[in-house]
mmCIF file of C-alpha atoms in Angstrom:
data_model
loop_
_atom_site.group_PDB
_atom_site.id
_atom_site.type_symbol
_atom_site.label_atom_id
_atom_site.label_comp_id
_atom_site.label_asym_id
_atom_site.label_seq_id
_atom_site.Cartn_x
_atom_site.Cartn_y
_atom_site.Cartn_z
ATOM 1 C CA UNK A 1 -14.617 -48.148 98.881
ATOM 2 C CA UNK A 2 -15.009 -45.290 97.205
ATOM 3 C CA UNK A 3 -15.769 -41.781 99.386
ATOM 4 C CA UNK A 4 -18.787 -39.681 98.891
ATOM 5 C CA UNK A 5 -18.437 -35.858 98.177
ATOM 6 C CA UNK A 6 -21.117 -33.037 98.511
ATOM 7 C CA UNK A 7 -23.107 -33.090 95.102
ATOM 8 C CA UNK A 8 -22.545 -29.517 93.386
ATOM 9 C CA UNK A 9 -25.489 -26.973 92.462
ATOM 10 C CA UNK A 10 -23.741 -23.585 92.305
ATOM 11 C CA UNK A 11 -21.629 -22.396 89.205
ATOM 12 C CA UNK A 12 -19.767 -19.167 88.735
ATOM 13 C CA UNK A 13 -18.895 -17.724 85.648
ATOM 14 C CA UNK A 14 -16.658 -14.489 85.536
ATOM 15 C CA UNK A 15 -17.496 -11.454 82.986
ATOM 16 C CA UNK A 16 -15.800 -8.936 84.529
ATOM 17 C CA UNK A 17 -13.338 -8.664 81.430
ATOM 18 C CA UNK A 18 -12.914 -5.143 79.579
ATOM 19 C CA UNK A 19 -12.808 -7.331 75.550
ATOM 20 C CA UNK A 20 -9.705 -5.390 74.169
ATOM 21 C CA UNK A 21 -9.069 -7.621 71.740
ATOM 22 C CA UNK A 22 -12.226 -6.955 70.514
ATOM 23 C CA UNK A 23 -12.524 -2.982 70.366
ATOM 24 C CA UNK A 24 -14.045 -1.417 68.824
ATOM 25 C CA UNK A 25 -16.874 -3.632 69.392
ATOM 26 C CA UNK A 26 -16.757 -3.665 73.209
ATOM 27 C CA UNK A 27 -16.701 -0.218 74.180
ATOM 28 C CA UNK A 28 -20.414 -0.308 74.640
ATOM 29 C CA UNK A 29 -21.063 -3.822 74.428
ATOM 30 C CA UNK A 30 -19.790 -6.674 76.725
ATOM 31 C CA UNK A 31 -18.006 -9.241 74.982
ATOM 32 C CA UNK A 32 -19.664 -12.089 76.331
ATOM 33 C CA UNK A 33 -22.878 -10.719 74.437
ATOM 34 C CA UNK A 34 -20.929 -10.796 71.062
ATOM 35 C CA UNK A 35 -23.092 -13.195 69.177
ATOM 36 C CA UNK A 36 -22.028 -16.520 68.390
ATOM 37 C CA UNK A 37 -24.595 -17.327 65.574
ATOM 38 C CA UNK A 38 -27.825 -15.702 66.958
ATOM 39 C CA UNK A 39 -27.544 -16.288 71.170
ATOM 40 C CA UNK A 40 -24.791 -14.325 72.683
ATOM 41 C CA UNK A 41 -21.607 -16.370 73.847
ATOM 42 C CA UNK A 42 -22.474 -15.896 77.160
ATOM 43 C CA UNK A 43 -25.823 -18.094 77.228
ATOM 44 C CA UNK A 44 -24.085 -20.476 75.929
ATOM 45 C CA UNK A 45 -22.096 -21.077 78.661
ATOM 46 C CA UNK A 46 -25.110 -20.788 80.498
ATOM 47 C CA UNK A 47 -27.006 -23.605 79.296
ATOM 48 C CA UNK A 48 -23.604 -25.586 79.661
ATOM 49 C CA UNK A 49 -24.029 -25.193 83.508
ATOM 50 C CA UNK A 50 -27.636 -25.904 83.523
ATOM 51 C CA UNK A 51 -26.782 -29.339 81.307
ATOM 52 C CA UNK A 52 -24.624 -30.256 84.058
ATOM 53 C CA UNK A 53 -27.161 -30.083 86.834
ATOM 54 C CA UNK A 54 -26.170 -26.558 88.320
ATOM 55 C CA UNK A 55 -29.431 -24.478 88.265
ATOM 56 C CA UNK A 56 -27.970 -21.658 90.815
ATOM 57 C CA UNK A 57 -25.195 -19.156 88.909
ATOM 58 C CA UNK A 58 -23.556 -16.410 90.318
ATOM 59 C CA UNK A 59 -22.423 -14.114 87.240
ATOM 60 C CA UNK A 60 -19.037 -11.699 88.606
ATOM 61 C CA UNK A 61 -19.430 -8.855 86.544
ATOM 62 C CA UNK A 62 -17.762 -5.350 86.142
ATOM 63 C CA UNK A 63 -19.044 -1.924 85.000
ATOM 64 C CA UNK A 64 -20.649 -1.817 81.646
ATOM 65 C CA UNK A 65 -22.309 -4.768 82.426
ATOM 66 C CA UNK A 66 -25.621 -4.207 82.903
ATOM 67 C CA UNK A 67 -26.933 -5.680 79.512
ATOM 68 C CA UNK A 68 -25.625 -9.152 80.581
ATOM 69 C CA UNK A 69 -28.559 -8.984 83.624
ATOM 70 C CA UNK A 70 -30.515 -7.754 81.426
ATOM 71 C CA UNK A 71 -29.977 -10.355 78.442
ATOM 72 C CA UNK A 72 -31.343 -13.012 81.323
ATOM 73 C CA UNK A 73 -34.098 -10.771 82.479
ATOM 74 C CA UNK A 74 -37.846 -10.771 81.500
ATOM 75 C CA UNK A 75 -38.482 -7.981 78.823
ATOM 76 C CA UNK A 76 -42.219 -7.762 79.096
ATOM 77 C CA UNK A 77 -42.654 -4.905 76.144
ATOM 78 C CA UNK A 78 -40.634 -7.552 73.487
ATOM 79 C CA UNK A 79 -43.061 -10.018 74.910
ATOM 80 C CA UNK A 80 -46.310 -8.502 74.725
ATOM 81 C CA UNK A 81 -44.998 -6.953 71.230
ATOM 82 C CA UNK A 82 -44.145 -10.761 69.822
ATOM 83 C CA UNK A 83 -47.612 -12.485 71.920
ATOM 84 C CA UNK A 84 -49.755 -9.660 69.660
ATOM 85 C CA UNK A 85 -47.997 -10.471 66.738
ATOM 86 C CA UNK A 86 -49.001 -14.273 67.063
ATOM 87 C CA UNK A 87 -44.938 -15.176 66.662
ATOM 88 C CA UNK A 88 -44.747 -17.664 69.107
ATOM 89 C CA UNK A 89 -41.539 -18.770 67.786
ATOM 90 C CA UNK A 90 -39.733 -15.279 68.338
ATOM 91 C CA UNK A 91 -41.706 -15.539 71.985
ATOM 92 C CA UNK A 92 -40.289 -18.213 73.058
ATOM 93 C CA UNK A 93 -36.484 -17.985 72.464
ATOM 94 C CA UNK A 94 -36.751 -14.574 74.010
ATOM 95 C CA UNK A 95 -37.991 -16.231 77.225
ATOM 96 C CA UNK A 96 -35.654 -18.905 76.984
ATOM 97 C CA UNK A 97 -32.653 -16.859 78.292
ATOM 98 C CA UNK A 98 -34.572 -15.793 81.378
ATOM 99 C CA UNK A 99 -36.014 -19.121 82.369
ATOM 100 C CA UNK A 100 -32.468 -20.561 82.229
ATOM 101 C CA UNK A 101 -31.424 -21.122 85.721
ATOM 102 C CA UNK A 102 -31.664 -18.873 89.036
ATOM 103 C CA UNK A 103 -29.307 -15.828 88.453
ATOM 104 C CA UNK A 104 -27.548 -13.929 90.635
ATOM 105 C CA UNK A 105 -24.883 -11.020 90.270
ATOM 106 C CA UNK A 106 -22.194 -9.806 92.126
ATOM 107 C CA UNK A 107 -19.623 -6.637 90.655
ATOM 108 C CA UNK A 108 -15.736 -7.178 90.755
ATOM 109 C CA UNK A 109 -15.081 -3.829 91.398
ATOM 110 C CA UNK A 110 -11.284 -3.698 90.764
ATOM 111 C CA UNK A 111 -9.772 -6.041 87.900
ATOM 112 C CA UNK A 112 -7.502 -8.115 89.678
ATOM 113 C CA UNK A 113 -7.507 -11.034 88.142
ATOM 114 C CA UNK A 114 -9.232 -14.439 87.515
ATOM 115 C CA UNK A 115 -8.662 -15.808 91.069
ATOM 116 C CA UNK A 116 -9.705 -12.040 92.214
ATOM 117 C CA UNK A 117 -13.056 -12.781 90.560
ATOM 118 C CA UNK A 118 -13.416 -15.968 91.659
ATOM 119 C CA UNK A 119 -12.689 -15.137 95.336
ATOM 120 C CA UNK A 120 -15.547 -12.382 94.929
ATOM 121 C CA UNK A 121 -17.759 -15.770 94.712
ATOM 122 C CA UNK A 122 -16.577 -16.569 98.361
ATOM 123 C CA UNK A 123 -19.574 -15.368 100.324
ATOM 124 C CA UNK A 124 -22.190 -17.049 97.630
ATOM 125 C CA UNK A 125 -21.286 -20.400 97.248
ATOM 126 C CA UNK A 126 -20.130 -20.662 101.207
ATOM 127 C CA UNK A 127 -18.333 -24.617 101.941
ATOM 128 C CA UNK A 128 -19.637 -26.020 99.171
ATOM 129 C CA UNK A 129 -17.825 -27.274 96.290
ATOM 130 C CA UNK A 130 -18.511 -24.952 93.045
ATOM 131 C CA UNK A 131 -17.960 -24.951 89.348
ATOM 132 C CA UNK A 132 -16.093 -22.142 87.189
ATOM 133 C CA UNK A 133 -17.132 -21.922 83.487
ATOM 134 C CA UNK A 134 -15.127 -18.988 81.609
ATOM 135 C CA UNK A 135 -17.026 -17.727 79.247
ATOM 136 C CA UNK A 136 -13.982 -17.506 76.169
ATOM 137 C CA UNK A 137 -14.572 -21.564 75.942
ATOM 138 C CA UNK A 138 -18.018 -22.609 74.408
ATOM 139 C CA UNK A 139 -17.967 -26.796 74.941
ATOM 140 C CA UNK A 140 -20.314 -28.149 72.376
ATOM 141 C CA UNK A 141 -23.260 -29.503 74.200
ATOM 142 C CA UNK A 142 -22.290 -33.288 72.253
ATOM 143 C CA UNK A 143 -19.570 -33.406 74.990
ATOM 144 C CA UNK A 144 -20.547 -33.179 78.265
ATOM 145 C CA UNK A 145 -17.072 -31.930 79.407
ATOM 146 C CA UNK A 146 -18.391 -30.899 82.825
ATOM 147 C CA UNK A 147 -20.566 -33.498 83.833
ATOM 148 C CA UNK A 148 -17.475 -35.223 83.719
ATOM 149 C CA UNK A 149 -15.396 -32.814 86.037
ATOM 150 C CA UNK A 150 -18.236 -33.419 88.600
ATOM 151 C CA UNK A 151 -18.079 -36.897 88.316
ATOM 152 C CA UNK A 152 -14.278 -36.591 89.186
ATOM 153 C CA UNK A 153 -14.921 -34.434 92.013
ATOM 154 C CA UNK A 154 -17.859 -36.610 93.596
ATOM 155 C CA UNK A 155 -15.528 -39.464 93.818
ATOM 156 C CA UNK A 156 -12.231 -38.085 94.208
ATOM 157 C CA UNK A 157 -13.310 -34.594 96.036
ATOM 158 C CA UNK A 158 -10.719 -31.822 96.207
ATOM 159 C CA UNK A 159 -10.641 -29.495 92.944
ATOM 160 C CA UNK A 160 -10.654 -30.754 89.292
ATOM 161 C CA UNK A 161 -9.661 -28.726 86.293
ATOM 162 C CA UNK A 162 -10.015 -29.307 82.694
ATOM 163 C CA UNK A 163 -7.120 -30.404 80.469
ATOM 164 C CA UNK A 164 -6.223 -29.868 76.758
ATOM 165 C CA UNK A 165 -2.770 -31.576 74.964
ATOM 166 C CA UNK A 166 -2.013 -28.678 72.705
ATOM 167 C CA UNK A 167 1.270 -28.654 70.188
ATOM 168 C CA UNK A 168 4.550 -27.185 72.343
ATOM 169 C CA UNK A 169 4.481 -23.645 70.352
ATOM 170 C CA UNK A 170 1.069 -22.958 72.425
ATOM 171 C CA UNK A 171 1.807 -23.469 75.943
ATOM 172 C CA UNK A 172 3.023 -20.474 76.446
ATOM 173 C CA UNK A 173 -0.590 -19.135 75.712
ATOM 174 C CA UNK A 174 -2.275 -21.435 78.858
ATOM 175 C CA UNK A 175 -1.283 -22.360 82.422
ATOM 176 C CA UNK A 176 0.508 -25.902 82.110
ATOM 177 C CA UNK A 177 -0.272 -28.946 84.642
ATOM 178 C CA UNK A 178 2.717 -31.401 85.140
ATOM 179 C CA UNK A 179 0.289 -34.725 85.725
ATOM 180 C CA UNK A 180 0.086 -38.619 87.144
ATOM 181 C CA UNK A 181 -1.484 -41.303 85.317
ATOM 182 C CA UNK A 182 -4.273 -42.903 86.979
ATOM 183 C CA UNK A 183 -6.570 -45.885 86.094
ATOM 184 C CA UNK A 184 -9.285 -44.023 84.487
ATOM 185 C CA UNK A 185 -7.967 -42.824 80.895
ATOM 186 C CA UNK A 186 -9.232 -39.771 80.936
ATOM 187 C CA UNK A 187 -8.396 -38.631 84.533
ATOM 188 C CA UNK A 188 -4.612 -37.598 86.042
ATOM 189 C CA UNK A 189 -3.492 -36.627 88.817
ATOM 190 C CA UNK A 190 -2.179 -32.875 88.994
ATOM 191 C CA UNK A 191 1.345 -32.582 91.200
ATOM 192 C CA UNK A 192 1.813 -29.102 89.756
ATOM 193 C CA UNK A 193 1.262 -25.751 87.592
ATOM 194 C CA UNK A 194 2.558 -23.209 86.155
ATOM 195 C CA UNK A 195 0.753 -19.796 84.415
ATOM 196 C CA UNK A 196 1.882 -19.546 80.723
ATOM 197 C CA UNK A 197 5.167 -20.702 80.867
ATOM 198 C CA UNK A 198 7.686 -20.847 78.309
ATOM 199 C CA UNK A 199 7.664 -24.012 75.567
ATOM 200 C CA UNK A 200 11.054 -24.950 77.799
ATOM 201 C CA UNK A 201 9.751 -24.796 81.320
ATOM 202 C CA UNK A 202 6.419 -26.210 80.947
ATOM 203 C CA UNK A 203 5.879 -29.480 82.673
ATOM 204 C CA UNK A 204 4.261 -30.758 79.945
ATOM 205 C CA UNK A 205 1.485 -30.278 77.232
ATOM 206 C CA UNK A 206 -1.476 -30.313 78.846
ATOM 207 C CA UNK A 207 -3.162 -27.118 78.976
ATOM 208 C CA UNK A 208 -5.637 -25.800 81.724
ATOM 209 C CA UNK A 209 -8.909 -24.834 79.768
ATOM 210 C CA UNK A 210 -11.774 -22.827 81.258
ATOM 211 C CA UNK A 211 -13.486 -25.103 83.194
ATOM 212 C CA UNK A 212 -13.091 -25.961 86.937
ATOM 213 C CA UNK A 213 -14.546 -27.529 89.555
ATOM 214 C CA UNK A 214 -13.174 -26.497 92.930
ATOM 215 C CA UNK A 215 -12.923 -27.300 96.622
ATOM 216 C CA UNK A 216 -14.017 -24.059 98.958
ATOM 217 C CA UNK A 217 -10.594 -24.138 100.664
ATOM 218 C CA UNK A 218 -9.751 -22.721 97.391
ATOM 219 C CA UNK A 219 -11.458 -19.046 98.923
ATOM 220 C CA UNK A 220 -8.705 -19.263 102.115
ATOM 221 C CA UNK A 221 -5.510 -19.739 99.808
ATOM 222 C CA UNK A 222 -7.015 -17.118 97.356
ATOM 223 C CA UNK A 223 -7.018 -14.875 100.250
ATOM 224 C CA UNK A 224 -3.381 -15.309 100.614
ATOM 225 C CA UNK A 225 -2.130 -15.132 97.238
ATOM 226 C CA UNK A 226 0.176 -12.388 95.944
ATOM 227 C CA UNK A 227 0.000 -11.244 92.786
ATOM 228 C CA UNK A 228 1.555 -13.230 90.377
ATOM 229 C CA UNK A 229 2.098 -13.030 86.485
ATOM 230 C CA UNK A 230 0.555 -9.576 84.778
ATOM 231 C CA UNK A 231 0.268 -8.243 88.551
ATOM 232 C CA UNK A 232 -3.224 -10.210 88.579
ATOM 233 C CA UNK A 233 -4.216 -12.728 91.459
ATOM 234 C CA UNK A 234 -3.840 -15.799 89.215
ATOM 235 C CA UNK A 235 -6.022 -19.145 89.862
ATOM 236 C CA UNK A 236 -3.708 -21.017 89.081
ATOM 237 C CA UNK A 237 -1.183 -19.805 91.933
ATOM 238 C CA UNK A 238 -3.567 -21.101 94.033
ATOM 239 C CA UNK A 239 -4.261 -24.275 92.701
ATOM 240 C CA UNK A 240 -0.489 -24.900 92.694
ATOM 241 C CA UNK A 241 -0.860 -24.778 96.400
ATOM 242 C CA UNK A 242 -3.394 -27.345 96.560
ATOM 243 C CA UNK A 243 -1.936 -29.646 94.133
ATOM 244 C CA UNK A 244 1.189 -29.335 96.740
ATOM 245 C CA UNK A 245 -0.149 -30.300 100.109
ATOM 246 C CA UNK A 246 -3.474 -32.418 99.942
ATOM 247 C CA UNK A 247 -4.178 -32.026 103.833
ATOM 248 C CA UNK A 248 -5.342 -28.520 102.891
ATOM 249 C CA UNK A 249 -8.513 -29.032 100.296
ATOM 250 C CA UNK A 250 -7.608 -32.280 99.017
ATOM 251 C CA UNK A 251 -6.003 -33.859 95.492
ATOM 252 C CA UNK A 252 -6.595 -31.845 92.093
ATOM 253 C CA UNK A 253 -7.352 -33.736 89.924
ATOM 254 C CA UNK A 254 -7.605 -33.344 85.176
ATOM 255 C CA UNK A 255 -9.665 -34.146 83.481
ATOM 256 C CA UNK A 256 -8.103 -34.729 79.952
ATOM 257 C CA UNK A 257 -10.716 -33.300 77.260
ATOM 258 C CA UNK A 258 -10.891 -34.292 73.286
ATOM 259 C CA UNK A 259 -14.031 -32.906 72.331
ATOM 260 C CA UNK A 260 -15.350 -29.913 70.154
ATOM 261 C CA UNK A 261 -14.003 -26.553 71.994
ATOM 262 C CA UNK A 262 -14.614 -23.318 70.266
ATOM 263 C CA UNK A 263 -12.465 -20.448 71.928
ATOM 264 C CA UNK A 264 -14.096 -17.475 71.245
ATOM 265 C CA UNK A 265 -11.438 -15.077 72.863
ATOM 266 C CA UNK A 266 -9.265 -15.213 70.028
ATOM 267 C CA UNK A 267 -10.635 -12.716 66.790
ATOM 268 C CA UNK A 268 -10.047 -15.450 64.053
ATOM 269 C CA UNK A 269 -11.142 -18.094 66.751
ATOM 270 C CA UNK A 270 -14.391 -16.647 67.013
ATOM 271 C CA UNK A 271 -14.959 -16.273 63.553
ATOM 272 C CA UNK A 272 -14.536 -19.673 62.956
ATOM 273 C CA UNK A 273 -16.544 -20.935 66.090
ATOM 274 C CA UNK A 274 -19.413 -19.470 64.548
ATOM 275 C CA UNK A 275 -18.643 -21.237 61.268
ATOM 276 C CA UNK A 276 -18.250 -24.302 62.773
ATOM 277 C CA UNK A 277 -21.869 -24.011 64.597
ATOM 278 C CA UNK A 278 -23.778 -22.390 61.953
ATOM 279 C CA UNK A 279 -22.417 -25.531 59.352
ATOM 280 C CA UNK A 280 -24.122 -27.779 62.140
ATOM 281 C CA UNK A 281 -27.474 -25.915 62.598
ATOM 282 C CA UNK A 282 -29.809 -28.157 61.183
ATOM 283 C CA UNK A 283 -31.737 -24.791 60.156
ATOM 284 C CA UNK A 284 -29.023 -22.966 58.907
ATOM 285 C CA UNK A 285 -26.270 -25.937 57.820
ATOM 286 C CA UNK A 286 -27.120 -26.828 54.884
ATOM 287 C CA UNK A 287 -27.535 -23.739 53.187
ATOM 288 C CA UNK A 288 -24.695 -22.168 54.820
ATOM 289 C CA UNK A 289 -22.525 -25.250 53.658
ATOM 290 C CA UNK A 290 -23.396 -24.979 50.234
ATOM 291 C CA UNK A 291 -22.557 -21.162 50.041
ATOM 292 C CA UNK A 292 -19.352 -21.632 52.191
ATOM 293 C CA UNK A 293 -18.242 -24.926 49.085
ATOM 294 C CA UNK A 294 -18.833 -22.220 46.777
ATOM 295 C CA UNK A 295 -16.540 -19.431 47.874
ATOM 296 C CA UNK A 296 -14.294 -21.484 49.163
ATOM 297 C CA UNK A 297 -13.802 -22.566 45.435
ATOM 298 C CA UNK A 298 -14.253 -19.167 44.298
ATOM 299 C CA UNK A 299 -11.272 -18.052 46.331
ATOM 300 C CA UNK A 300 -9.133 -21.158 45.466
ATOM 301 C CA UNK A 301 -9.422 -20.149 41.459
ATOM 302 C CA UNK A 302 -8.542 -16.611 42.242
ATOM 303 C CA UNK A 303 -5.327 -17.426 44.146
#
């Protein structure tokens, strides 16, 4: 029969990261408030967790990051401004952002790495089971990657991470799960992992992308992790040690994803994320489409 697990309501999302690849853009401005279209990447991610059922999110920020509280904060003088100027239209996607979900904050104050940042969430979520949404990944909405990963979780328990087959030349760019068939398609079983290895030592192809869904047991191996690759507390050490002995948090578990990801870490990634979602705004698509046909024959001629 299957086993009941704890239904999740708490997501974290870490934005405690300094955007270098971005400079000079970030040196004032957070990354995760670089606009993707016209909402910042971060709400994105946002309204992911909120599609998925988890209404509570704990944001683990750093300095110079007030204007992400701020982004999902009431501004009362833009509201007042927009209410006298009859634009209800304007009105209302400014109070979108701050109606969202039930926010709460808590500063990384040193940079030590992803599973640093996610152990900051330890005293928030408590013994419950928890979600982890990196904000570099926007899922398109269409595929309802996490729902999915909770799912998983709710029947299998333990900690579930999301999976991506990428070609062998990128591996080395991802943590890399060596994996189990089971009898759900989409679903293996993780025996192991390894942070960014080399195209010859990675146990396969499957990459971890930035979703997770994790047991609280992960907080007590955290704890105990040494620094691993870059110096930084890596997540992934730790869910090595759960995938190893299933007494202590349970299985781990992939889910295998094949839908639209946009990676908006990457320069040239981001760029064409916001491509790819403008061409499908059904306000701004067809327009854009036309003009992108255009040039894109323009600059075919010229070459």
């Amino acid at each position: 029969m299957t086993q009941s697990h704890p239904r999740i309501s708490k997501a974290v999302i870490p934005a405690a990261g300094l955007g270098t690849r971005f400079l000079p853009a970030t040196k004032a401005t957070p990354k995760e408030m670089l606009p993707v279209v016209d909402k910042p990447a971060i709400q994105y991610v946002v309204e992911e967790a909120v599609s998925a059922g988890l209404g509570d999110v704990l944001m683990i920020t750093g300095r110079n990051k007030r204007p992400l509280e701020d982004h999902f904060d009431r501004n009362y003088e833009l509201e007042s401004a927009l209410q006298k100027k009859g634009d209800a239209h304007r009105l209302a996607k400014v109070q979108e952002s701050s109606d969202l979900a039930t926010m709460h904050y808590v500063r990384q104050g040193d940079p030590r790495g992803l599973g640093h940042a996610v152990l900051c969430a330890a005293p928030h979520v408590g013994h419950e089971p928890f979600a982890v949404l990196l904000g570099d990944d926007l899922i398109d909405p269409r595929d309802p990657l996490l729902q999915r990963m909770i799912e998983v979780q709710e029947r299998h328990g333990g900690s579930v991470i999301a999976l991506m087959e990428v070609a062998p030349e990128q591996i080395h760019l991802y943590g890399s799960a060596a994996v189990e068939t089971t009898v759900d398609g989409d679903v293996v079983k993780v025996t192991g992992l390894v942070e960014k290895p080399d195209a010859a030592d990675a146990p396969s192809n499957y990459a971890i992308i930035g979703r997770y869904v994790l047991d609280p047991h992960i907080f007590d191996i955290l704890r105990r992790t040494e620094p691993g690759r870059g110096g930084e507390i890596q997540l992934t050490d730790a869910l090595q040690q759960l995938a190893q002995d299933e007494k202590v948090g349970g299985p781990v578990h992939g889910v295998v994803f094949k839908g639209r990801r946009y990676d908006t870490g990457d320069r040239g990634d981001y760029l064409r994320a916001i491509v790819r979602l403008a061409c499908e705004r059904e306000d701004l698509g067809p327009d854009f489409r036309t003009w992108l046909r255009s040039y894109v024959a323009e600059e075919m001629q010229q070459s």
